[in-house]
Structure formats: C-alpha cells, structure tokens
mmCIF file of C-alpha atoms and ligand atoms in Angstrom:
data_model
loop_
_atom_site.group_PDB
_atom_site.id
_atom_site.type_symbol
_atom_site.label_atom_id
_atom_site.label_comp_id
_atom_site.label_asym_id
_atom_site.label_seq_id
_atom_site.Cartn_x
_atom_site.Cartn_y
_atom_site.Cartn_z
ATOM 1 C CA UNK A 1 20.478 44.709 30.997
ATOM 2 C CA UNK A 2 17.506 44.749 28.436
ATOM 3 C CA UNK A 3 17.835 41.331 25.945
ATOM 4 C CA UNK A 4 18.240 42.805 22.557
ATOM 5 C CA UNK A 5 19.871 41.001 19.489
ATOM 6 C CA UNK A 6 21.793 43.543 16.953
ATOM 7 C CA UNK A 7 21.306 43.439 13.455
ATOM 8 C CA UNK A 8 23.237 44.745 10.300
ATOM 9 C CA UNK A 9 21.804 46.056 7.608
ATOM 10 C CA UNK A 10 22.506 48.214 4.014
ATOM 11 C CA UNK A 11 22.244 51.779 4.863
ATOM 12 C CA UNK A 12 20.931 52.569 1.235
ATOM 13 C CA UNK A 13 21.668 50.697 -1.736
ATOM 14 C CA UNK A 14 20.372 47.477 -3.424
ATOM 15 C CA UNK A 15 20.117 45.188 -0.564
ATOM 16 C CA UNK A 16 18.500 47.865 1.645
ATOM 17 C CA UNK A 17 14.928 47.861 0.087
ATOM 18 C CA UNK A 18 14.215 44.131 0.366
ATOM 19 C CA UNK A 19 16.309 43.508 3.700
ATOM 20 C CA UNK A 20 13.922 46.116 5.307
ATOM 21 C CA UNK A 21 10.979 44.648 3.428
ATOM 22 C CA UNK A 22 11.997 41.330 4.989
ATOM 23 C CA UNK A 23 11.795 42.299 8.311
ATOM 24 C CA UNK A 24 8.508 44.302 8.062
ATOM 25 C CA UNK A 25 7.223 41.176 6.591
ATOM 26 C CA UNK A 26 8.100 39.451 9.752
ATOM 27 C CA UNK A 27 5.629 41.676 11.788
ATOM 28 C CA UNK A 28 8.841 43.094 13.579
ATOM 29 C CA UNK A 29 8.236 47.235 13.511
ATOM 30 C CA UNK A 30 10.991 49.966 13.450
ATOM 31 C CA UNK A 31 11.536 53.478 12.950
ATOM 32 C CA UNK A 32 13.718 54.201 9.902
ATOM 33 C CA UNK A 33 13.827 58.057 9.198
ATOM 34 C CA UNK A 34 16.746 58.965 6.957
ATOM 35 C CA UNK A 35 20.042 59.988 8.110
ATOM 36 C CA UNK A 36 19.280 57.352 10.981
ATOM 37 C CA UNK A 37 22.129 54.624 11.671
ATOM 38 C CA UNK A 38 20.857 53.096 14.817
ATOM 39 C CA UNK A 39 17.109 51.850 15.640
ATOM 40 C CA UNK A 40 15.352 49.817 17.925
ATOM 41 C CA UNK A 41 12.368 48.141 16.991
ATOM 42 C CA UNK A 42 9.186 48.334 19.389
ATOM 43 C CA UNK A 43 7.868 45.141 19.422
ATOM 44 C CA UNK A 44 10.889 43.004 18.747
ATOM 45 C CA UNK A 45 13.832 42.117 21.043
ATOM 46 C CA UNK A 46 16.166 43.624 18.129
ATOM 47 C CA UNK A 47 18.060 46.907 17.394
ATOM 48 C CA UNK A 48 19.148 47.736 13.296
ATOM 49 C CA UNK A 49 22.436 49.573 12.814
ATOM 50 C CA UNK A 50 22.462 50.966 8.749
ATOM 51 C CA UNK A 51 25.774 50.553 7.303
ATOM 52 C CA UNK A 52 27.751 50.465 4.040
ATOM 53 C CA UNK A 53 27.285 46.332 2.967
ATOM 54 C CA UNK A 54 31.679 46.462 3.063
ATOM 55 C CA UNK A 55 31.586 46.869 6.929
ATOM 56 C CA UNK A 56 28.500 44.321 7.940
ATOM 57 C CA UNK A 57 30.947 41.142 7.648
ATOM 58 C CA UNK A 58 33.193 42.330 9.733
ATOM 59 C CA UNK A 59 30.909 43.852 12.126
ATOM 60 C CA UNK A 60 29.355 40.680 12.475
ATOM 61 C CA UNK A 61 32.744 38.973 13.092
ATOM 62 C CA UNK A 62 33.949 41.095 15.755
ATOM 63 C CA UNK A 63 30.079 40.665 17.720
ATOM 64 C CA UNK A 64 29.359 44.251 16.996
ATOM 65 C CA UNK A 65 26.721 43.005 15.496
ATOM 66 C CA UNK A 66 24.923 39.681 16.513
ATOM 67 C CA UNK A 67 23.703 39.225 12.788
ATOM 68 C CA UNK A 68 23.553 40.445 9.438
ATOM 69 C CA UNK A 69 22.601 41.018 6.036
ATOM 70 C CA UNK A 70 24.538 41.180 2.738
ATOM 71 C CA UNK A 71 25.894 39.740 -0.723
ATOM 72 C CA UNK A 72 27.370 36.282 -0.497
ATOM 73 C CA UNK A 73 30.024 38.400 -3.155
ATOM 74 C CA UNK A 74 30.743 40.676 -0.218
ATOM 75 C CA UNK A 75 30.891 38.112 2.080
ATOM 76 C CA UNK A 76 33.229 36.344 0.452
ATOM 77 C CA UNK A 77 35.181 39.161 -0.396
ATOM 78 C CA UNK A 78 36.150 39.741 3.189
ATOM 79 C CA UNK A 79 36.913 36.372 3.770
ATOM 80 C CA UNK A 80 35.453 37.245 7.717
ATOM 81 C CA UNK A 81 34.447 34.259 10.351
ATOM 82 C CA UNK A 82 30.948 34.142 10.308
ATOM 83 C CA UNK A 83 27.914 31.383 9.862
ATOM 84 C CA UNK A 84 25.333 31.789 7.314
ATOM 85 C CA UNK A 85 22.408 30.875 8.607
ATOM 86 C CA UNK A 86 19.980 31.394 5.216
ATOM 87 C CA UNK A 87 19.803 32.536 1.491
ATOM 88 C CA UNK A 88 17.513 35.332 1.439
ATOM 89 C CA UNK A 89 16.728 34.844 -2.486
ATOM 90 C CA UNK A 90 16.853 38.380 -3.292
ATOM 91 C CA UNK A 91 19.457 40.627 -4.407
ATOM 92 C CA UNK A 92 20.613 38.023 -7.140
ATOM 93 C CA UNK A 93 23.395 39.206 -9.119
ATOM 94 C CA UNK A 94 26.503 37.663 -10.771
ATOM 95 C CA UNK A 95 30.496 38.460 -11.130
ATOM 96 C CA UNK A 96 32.097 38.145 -14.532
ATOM 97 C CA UNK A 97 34.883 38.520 -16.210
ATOM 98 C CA UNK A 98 34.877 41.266 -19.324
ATOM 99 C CA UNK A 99 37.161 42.318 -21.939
ATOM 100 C CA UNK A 100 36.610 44.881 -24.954
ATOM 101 C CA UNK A 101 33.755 43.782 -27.481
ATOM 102 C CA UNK A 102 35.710 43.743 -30.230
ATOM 103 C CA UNK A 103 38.272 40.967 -28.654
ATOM 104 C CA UNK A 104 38.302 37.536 -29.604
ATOM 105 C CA UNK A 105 37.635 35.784 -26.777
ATOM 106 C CA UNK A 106 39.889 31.978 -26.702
ATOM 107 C CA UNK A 107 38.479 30.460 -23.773
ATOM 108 C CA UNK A 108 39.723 31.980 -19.926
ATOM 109 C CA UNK A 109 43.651 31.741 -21.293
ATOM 110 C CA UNK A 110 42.698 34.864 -22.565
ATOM 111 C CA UNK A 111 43.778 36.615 -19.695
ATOM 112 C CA UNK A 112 47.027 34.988 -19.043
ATOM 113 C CA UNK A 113 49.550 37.538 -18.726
ATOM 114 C CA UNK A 114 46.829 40.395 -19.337
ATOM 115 C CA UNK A 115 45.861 42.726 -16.186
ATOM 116 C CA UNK A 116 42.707 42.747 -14.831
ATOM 117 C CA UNK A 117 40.806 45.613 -12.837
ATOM 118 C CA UNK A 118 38.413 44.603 -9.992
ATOM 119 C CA UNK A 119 36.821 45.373 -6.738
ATOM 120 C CA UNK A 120 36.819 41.546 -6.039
ATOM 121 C CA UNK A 121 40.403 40.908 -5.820
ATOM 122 C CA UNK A 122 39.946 37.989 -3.317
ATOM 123 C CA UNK A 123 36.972 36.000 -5.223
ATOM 124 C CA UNK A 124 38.867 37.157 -8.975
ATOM 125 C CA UNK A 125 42.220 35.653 -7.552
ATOM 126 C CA UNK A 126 40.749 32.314 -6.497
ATOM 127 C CA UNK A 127 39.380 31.680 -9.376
ATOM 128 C CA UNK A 128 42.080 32.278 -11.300
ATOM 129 C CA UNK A 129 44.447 30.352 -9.448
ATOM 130 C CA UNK A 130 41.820 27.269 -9.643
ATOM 131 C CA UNK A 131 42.279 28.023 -13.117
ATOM 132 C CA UNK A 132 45.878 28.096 -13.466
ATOM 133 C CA UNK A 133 45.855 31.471 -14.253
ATOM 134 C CA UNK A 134 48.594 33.902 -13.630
ATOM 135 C CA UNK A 135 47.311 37.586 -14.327
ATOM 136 C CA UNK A 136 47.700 41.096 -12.441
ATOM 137 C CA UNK A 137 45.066 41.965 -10.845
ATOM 138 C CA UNK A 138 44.278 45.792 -10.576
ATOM 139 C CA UNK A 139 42.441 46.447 -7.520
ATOM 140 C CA UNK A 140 40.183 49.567 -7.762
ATOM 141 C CA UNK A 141 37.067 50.698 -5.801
ATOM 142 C CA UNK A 142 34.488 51.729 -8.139
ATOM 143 C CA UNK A 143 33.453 52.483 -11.559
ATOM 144 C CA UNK A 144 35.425 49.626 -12.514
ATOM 145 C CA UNK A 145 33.834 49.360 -16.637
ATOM 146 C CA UNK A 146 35.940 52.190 -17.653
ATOM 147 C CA UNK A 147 39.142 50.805 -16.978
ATOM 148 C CA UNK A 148 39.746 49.396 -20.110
ATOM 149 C CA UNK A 149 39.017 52.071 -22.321
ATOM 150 C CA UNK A 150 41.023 54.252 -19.915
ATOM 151 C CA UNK A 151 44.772 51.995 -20.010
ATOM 152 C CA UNK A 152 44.115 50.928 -17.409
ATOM 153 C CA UNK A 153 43.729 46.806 -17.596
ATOM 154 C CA UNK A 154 42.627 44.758 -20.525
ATOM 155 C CA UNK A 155 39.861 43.352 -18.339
ATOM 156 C CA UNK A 156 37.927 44.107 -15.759
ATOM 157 C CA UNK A 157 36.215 41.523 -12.967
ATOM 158 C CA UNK A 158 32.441 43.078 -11.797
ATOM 159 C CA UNK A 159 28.955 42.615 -10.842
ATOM 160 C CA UNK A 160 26.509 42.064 -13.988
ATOM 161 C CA UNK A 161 22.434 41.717 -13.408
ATOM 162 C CA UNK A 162 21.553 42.645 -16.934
ATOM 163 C CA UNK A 163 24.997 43.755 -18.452
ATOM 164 C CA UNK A 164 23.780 47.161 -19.988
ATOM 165 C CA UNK A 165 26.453 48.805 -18.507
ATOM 166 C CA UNK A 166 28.925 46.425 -19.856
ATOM 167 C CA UNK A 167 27.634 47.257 -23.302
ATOM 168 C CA UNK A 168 27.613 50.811 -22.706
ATOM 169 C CA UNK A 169 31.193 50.637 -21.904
ATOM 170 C CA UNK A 170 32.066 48.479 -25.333
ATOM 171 C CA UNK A 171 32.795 45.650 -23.233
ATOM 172 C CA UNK A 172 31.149 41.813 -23.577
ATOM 173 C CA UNK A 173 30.654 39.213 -20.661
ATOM 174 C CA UNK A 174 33.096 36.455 -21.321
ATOM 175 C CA UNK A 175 32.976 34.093 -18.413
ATOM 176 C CA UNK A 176 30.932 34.123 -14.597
ATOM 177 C CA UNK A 177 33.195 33.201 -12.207
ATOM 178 C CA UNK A 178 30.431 33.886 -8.836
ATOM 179 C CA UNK A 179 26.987 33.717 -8.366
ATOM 180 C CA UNK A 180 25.460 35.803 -5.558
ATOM 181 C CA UNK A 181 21.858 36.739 -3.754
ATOM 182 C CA UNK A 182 21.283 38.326 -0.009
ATOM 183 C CA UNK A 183 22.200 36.159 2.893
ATOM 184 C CA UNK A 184 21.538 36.049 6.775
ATOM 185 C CA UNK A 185 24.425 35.758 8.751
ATOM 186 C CA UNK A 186 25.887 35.417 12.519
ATOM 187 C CA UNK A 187 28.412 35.528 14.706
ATOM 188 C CA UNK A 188 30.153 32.455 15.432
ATOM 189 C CA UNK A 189 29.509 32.813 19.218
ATOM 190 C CA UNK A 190 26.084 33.985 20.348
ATOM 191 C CA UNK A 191 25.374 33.966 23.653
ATOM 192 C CA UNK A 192 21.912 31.181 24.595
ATOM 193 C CA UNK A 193 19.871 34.061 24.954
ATOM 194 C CA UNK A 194 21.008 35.622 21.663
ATOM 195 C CA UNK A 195 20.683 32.448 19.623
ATOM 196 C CA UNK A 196 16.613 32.266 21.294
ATOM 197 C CA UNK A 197 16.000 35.543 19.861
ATOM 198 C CA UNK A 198 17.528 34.538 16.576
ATOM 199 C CA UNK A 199 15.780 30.908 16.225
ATOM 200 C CA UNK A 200 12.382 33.342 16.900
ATOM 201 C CA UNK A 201 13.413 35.915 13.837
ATOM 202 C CA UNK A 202 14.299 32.458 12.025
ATOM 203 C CA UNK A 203 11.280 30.832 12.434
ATOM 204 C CA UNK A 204 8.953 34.111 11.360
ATOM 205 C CA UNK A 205 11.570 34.196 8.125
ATOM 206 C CA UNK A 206 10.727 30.761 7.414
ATOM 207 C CA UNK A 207 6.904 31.100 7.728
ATOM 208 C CA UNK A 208 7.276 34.114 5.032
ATOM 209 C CA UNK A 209 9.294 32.229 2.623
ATOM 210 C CA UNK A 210 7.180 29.513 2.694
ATOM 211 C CA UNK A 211 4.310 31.548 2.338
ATOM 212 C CA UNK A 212 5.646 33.104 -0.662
ATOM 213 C CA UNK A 213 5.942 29.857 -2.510
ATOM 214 C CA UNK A 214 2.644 28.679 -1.973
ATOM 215 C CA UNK A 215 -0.777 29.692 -2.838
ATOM 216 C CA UNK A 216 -4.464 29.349 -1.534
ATOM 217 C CA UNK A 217 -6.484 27.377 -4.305
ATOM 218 C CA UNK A 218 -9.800 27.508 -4.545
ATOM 219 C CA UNK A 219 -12.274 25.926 -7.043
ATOM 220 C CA UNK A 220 -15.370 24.274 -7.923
ATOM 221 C CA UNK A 221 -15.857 20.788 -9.111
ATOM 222 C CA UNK A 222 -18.751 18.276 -9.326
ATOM 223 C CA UNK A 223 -18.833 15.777 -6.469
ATOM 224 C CA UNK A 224 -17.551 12.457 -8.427
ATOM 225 C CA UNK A 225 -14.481 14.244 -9.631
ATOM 226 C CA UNK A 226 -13.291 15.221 -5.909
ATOM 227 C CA UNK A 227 -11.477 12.245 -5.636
ATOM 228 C CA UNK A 228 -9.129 12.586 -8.457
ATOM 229 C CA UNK A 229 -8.972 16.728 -7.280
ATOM 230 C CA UNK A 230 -7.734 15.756 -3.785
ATOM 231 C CA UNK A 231 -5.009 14.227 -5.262
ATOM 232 C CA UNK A 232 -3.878 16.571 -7.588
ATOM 233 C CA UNK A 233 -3.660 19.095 -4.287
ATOM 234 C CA UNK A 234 -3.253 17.487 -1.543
ATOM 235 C CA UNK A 235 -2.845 20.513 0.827
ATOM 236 C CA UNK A 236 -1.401 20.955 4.383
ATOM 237 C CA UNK A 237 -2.993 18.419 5.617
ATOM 238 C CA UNK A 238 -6.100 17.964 3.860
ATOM 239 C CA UNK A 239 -8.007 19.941 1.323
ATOM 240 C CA UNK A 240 -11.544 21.957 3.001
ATOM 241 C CA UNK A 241 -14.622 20.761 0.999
ATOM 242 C CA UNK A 242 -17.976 22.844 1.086
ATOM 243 C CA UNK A 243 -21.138 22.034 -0.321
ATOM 244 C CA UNK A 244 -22.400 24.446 -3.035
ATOM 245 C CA UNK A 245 -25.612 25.741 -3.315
ATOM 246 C CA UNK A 246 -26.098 23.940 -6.279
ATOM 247 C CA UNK A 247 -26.742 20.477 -5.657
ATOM 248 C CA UNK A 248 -24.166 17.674 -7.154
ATOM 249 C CA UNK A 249 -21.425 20.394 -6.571
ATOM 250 C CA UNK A 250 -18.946 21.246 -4.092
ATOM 251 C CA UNK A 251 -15.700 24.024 -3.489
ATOM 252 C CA UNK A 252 -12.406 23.014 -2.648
ATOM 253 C CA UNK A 253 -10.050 24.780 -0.638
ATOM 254 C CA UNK A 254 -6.075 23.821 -0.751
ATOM 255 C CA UNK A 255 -2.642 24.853 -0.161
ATOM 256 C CA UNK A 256 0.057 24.189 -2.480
ATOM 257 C CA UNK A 257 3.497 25.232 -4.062
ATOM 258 C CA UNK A 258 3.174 27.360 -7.434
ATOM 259 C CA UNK A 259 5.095 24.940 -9.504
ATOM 260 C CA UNK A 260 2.584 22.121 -8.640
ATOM 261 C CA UNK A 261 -0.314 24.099 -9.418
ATOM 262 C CA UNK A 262 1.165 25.075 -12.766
ATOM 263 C CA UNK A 263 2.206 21.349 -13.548
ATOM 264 C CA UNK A 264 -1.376 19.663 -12.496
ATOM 265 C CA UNK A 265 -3.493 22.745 -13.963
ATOM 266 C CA UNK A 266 -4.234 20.583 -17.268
ATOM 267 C CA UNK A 267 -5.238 17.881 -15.057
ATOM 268 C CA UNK A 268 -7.505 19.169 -12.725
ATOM 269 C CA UNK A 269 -9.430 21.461 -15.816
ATOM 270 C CA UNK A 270 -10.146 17.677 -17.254
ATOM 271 C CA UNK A 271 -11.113 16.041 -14.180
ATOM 272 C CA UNK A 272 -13.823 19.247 -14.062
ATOM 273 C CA UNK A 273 -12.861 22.077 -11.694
ATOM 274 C CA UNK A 274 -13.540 24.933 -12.703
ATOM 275 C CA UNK A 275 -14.018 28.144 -11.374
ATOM 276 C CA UNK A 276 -10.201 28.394 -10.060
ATOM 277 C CA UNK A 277 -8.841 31.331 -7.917
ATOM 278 C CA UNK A 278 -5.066 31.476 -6.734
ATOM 279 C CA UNK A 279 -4.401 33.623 -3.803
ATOM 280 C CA UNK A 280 -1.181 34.824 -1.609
ATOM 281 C CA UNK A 281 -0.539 34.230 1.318
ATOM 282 C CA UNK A 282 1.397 35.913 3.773
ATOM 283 C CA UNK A 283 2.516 33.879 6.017
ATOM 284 C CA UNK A 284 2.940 30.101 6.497
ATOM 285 C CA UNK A 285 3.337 28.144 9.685
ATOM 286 C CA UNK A 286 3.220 24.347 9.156
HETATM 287 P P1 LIG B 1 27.466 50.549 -0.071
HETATM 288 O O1 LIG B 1 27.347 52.024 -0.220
HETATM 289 O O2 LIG B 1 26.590 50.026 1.031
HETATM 290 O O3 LIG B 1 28.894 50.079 0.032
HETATM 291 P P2 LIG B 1 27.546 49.378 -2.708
HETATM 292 O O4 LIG B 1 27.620 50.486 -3.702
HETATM 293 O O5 LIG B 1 28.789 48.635 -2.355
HETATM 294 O O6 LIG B 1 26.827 49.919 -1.401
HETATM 295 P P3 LIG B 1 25.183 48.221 -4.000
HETATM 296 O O7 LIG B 1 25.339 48.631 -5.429
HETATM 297 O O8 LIG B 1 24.126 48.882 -3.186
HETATM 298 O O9 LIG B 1 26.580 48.245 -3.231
HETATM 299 O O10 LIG B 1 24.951 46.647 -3.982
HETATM 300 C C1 LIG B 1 24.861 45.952 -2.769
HETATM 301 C C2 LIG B 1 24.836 44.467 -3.076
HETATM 302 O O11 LIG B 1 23.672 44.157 -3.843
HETATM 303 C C3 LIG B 1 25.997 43.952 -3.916
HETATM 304 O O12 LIG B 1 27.130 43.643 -3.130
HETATM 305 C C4 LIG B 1 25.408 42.715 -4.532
HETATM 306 O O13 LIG B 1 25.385 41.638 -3.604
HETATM 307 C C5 LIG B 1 23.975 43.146 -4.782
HETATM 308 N N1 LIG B 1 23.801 43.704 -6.148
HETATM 309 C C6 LIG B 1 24.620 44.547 -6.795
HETATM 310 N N2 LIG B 1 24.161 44.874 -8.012
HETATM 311 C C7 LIG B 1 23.002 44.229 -8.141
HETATM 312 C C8 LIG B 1 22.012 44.182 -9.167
HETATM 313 N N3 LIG B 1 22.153 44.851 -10.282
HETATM 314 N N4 LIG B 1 20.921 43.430 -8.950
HETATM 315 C C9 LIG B 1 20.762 42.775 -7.799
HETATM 316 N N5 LIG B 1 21.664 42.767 -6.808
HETATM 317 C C10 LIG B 1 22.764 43.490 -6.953
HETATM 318 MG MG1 LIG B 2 29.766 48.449 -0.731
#
C-alpha cells in the first residue's frame, strides 16, 4: 500500500484561500481544478479531500481523514475528539452576542428569559450557563441577522469580523463570547508512519511561519559603530559583515523579528546605519 497521509480542507469559502495558500507555501504541489473533491499531491506523501468546514471535525475523528483544517468556532461547535496540533493565524474572526440597536443594553442579564437565534448552539449555551444564564436558544442554520427583525428571537449569537452586517441589520455587538482563527488538527490515533509524514508537513509549516515573522536587514554603518549595531540585531547566529568599497565603512546583514526591528529602528539610525533595506523571507529553518 502507497504511504499517503489524508488531509481536510474548505471546499470554497473563507478558510479555503489561505489553507491552500499554506500548503503551496510549504513547497507541497497539487492539482485543484474546480468541482474537484479529492487530490493527490505529486511531490508530497499527502492526498486533499475539499469539504464543507461542518464535516472536517468529524471526518478527522472518525480517521477519514488523518488531519485537518478549520475554525476553532467549528471545532468547538462539534465538540469531536481530535488534537490540535497548531494555530494557523489566519481566518481570525469572533462570535458575539447582538440585540436590536435601539435596545438598552444592562450588562449580559439582558438576555435572561429572552430567546436567542444561533448557529452555535453548543459554544452560545456554555457560555451562558458559565454565566448563569437561562435563555432559549433558537438554533437556525444560516442568515442568522434577520431573525430579530423577523419574530423570530430578541437576539441572535454569530460570527462578526467587521460587524457591517450587524449594522445593516439594525443590530449592535453587545458582548464576544469566542474568539476564533484557522487551526491544524489530527486524529487522536495516527498510525507511526502517519505521524512521520505529519512531523515532516509540521516542520515545513513551522519554517514558513517563522519566516513570515522575520525579516532580512541589511544596512550600512561606519566601522566604530558595528559594535553597538550587532547588538541591536543580533541575528541567527551572527550578523554577516562586508567591507564597503568605501573605506571606514562596512554592510551588515541580519535576521530578526519585525517587532524588534521596529522597536531598535531609533537606535540603530543614531548609532549611524543608514542605508536600511527590510526584506521577506520565505522560509526559515533554524
Ligand atoms: P461551508 O460551505 O464550508 O460550510 P461556511 O459558510 O460554513 O462554509 P465560511 O463563511 O466560509 O463558512 O467560513 C468558514 C470559517 O471561516 C468560519 O467557520 C470561521 O472560522 C471563519 N470566518 C468566518 N467569517 C469570517 C470572516 N469574516 N473573517 C475571517 N474568518 C471568518
Ligand atoms: Mg460551514
């Protein structure tokens, strides 16, 4: 039997783009014509199946799949066995709670007694029994904003990234109760051979995360000052120094987060670089 690791992934929607990205990003190369739900990749021991993000946690569960990715909100949701093996940092989004704008809102008693119309029932009922809570909750499947102005509940429970369609609704963001982004997860019981495939697709993950935060510096800055611009970035393991052409002068290479640069920029502009490029990088291996 050929070693191949199975991985689930949004069919279309707004996890696919950047789960796809991801792996791309990881040098691993697929076919992905549309209307196709099954793929093998050609140069990576792993086959893609595209699904709707409701059925990946419990595809994962069951070992259909070996791994996956979705919403820590759908994940959740299903309340399915699974490990998560690593944030993915994209597909950041929020649940809230949301009545009618022109409500006064008291704080979350609010919605004692009051009914409340989600697609979250599991996530919306545990927090509202950690809250002492006790309200109906209205489970429907979509197009949950227009509940209220329907009969339908006095609030609703949903995702918000901006809240524009909250507004356009009449209804205002009164309290986050779950904060979500993309995650990587597994089954419980891989196989040995599965879980070597996986630390491999783990360790190329890694190397692009890490390259993400972090940037190539490069400057110029008279010899005496190099001191005092080693330690402001200290790179990998040391920064490269090259002679200029101009005598007295000298170009430093160096790798380092984009917060620090940002937080010693001041610093190294008085100790005399000058000159200073920031560049990606694509990947990181340390
Ligand atoms: P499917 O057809 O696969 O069931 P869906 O309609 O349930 O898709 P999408 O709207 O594509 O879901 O969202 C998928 C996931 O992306 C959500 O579960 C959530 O984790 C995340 N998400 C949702 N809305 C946003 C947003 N506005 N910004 C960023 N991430 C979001
Ligand atoms: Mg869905």
């Amino acid at each position: 039997m050929e070693k191949i690791i199975r991985i689930a992934v949004q069919k279309s929607g707004r996890l696919s783009e950047d789960s796809l990205k991801l792996i791309k990003e990881c040098g691993i190369k697929f076919y992905n014509g549309t209307g196709k739900l099954k793929s093998t990749s050609t140069n990576f021991p792993i086959e893609f199946l595209f699904l709707r993000d409701d059925d990946i946690p419990g595809y994962v569960s069951d070992g259909v799949a070996d791994l996956g990715i979705v919403g820590e909100n759908e994940l959740v949701e299903k309340n399915k066995e699974v490990e998560t093996l690593k944030k993915l940092g994209f597909s950041k989004c929020r649940l809230s709670l949301a009545i009618p704008k022109g409500e006064k809102y008291t704080g979350i008693d609010y919605f004692e007694g009051k009914n409340i119309a989600t697609s979250y029932p599991k996530i919306l009922g545990d927090y509202l029994q950690k809250k002492n809570i006790n309200a109906e909750i209205h489970e429907i499947s979509g197009s949950v904003e227009i509940a209220p102005s329907i009969g339908l509940a006095e609030g609703i429970c949903d995702i918000v990234s901006s809240g524009s369609t909250l507004m356009m609704n009449g209804l205002k963001e009164v309290e986050e109760i779950f904060n979500s982004e993309a995650v990587l997860i597994a089954n419980k019981e891989l196989a040995d051979w599965k879980k070597e495939i996986v630390d491999k697709l783990l360790f190329r993950i890694n190397a692009v995360q890490k390259g993400k935060s972090n940037k190539y510096v490069l400057l110029n800055a008279p010899n005496e000052s190099l001191d005092k611009i080693i330690s402001l970035i200290p790179g990998m393991r040391s920064p490269t120094i090259l002679p200029l052409a101009q005598k007295g002068w000298s170009s430093v290479h160096s790798v380092i987060s984009e917060d620090q640069f940002w937080e010693n920029i001041e610093e190294l502009r008085t100790a005399g670089a000058e000159g200073i490029l920031v560049v990606p990088i694509e990947k990181m291996v340390i």
